[in-house]
Amino acid sequence: MSDQLSQQITDAIGAHGMWKMRLRTAITTGQSDITPAVAGCSDQCAFGKWLEGRELGADIRAGVPYQVVRRLHADFHRSAGCVLAHALAGRP
């Protein structure tokens, strides 16, 4: 794995830690600066744009690790969208 790819993955992990903080804030306050639809889309964050973009070669995209990461990332965002929808509806 290249140093650049490793750094991009590390950055993505940190960015998604921030997503979790946004969800905690929404649960506590009942407010958010994003909609559940945006939170639920895996291609709206920087990592998702990179993951779905053209930077990664076909060889990486064809591999099982890429497919697993892509699925887990989409699952995370689907869950985040659901959590945010409940929080904004007053059901924390």
Coordinates of C-alpha atoms in Angstrom, one line a residue:
M1 CA 0.0 0.0 0.0
S2 CA 1.4 3.4 -0.9
D3 CA 2.0 6.1 1.7
Q4 CA -0.6 8.3 -0.1
L5 CA -3.3 5.5 0.1
S6 CA -2.5 4.9 3.7
Q7 CA -2.8 8.6 4.5
Q8 CA -6.1 8.8 2.7
I9 CA -7.5 5.9 4.7
T10 CA -6.3 7.4 7.9
D11 CA -7.9 10.7 7.0
A12 CA -11.2 8.9 6.2
I13 CA -11.2 7.3 9.6
G14 CA -10.7 10.6 11.3
A15 CA -13.4 12.3 9.2
H16 CA -15.9 9.6 10.1
G17 CA -15.1 10.1 13.8
M18 CA -16.4 13.6 13.2
W19 CA -19.6 12.2 11.6
K20 CA -20.2 10.4 14.8
M21 CA -19.7 13.6 16.8
R22 CA -22.2 15.3 14.5
L23 CA -24.7 12.6 15.3
R24 CA -24.1 12.9 19.0
T25 CA -24.8 16.6 18.8
A26 CA -28.0 16.0 16.8
I27 CA -29.2 13.5 19.3
T28 CA -28.5 15.9 22.1
T29 CA -29.9 19.1 20.5
G30 CA -32.4 17.8 18.0
Q31 CA -30.7 19.9 15.3
S32 CA -28.2 19.3 12.5
D33 CA -26.5 21.3 9.7
I34 CA -27.1 18.4 7.3
T35 CA -30.2 16.4 6.4
P36 CA -30.7 12.7 7.0
A37 CA -30.7 12.2 3.2
V38 CA -27.2 13.7 2.9
A39 CA -25.9 11.8 5.9
G40 CA -27.3 8.6 4.4
C41 CA -25.4 9.0 1.1
S42 CA -22.0 7.4 1.0
D43 CA -20.8 9.6 -1.8
Q44 CA -21.3 12.9 0.0
C45 CA -18.3 12.8 2.2
A46 CA -14.7 13.3 1.1
F47 CA -13.9 9.7 1.6
G48 CA -16.9 8.5 -0.4
K49 CA -16.1 10.9 -3.2
W50 CA -12.6 9.5 -3.3
L51 CA -13.8 5.9 -2.9
E52 CA -16.2 6.3 -5.8
G53 CA -13.9 8.5 -7.9
R54 CA -11.4 7.6 -10.5
E55 CA -8.2 7.8 -8.4
L56 CA -8.3 4.2 -7.6
G57 CA -7.2 1.8 -10.3
A58 CA -9.4 -1.0 -11.7
D59 CA -7.1 -3.5 -10.0
I60 CA -7.9 -2.1 -6.6
R61 CA -11.6 -1.7 -7.3
A62 CA -11.9 -5.3 -8.4
G63 CA -10.4 -6.6 -5.2
V64 CA -12.4 -8.0 -2.3
P65 CA -10.9 -5.5 0.2
Y66 CA -12.2 -2.6 -1.8
Q67 CA -15.6 -4.2 -2.1
V68 CA -15.8 -4.8 1.7
V69 CA -14.7 -1.2 2.5
R70 CA -17.2 0.2 0.0
R71 CA -20.0 -1.9 1.5
L72 CA -19.1 -1.0 5.1
H73 CA -18.8 2.7 4.2
A74 CA -22.3 2.6 2.6
D75 CA -23.7 0.8 5.7
F76 CA -22.2 3.4 8.0
H77 CA -23.9 6.2 6.0
R78 CA -27.2 4.4 5.8
S79 CA -27.1 4.0 9.6
A80 CA -26.1 7.6 10.1
G81 CA -29.0 8.8 8.0
C82 CA -31.4 6.7 10.1
V83 CA -30.0 7.9 13.4
L84 CA -30.1 11.5 12.2
A85 CA -33.7 11.2 11.1
H86 CA -34.7 9.8 14.5
A87 CA -32.8 12.6 16.3
L88 CA -34.4 15.3 14.3
A89 CA -37.8 13.8 14.8
G90 CA -37.3 14.0 18.6
R91 CA -36.7 10.3 18.9
P92 CA -33.1 10.1 20.2

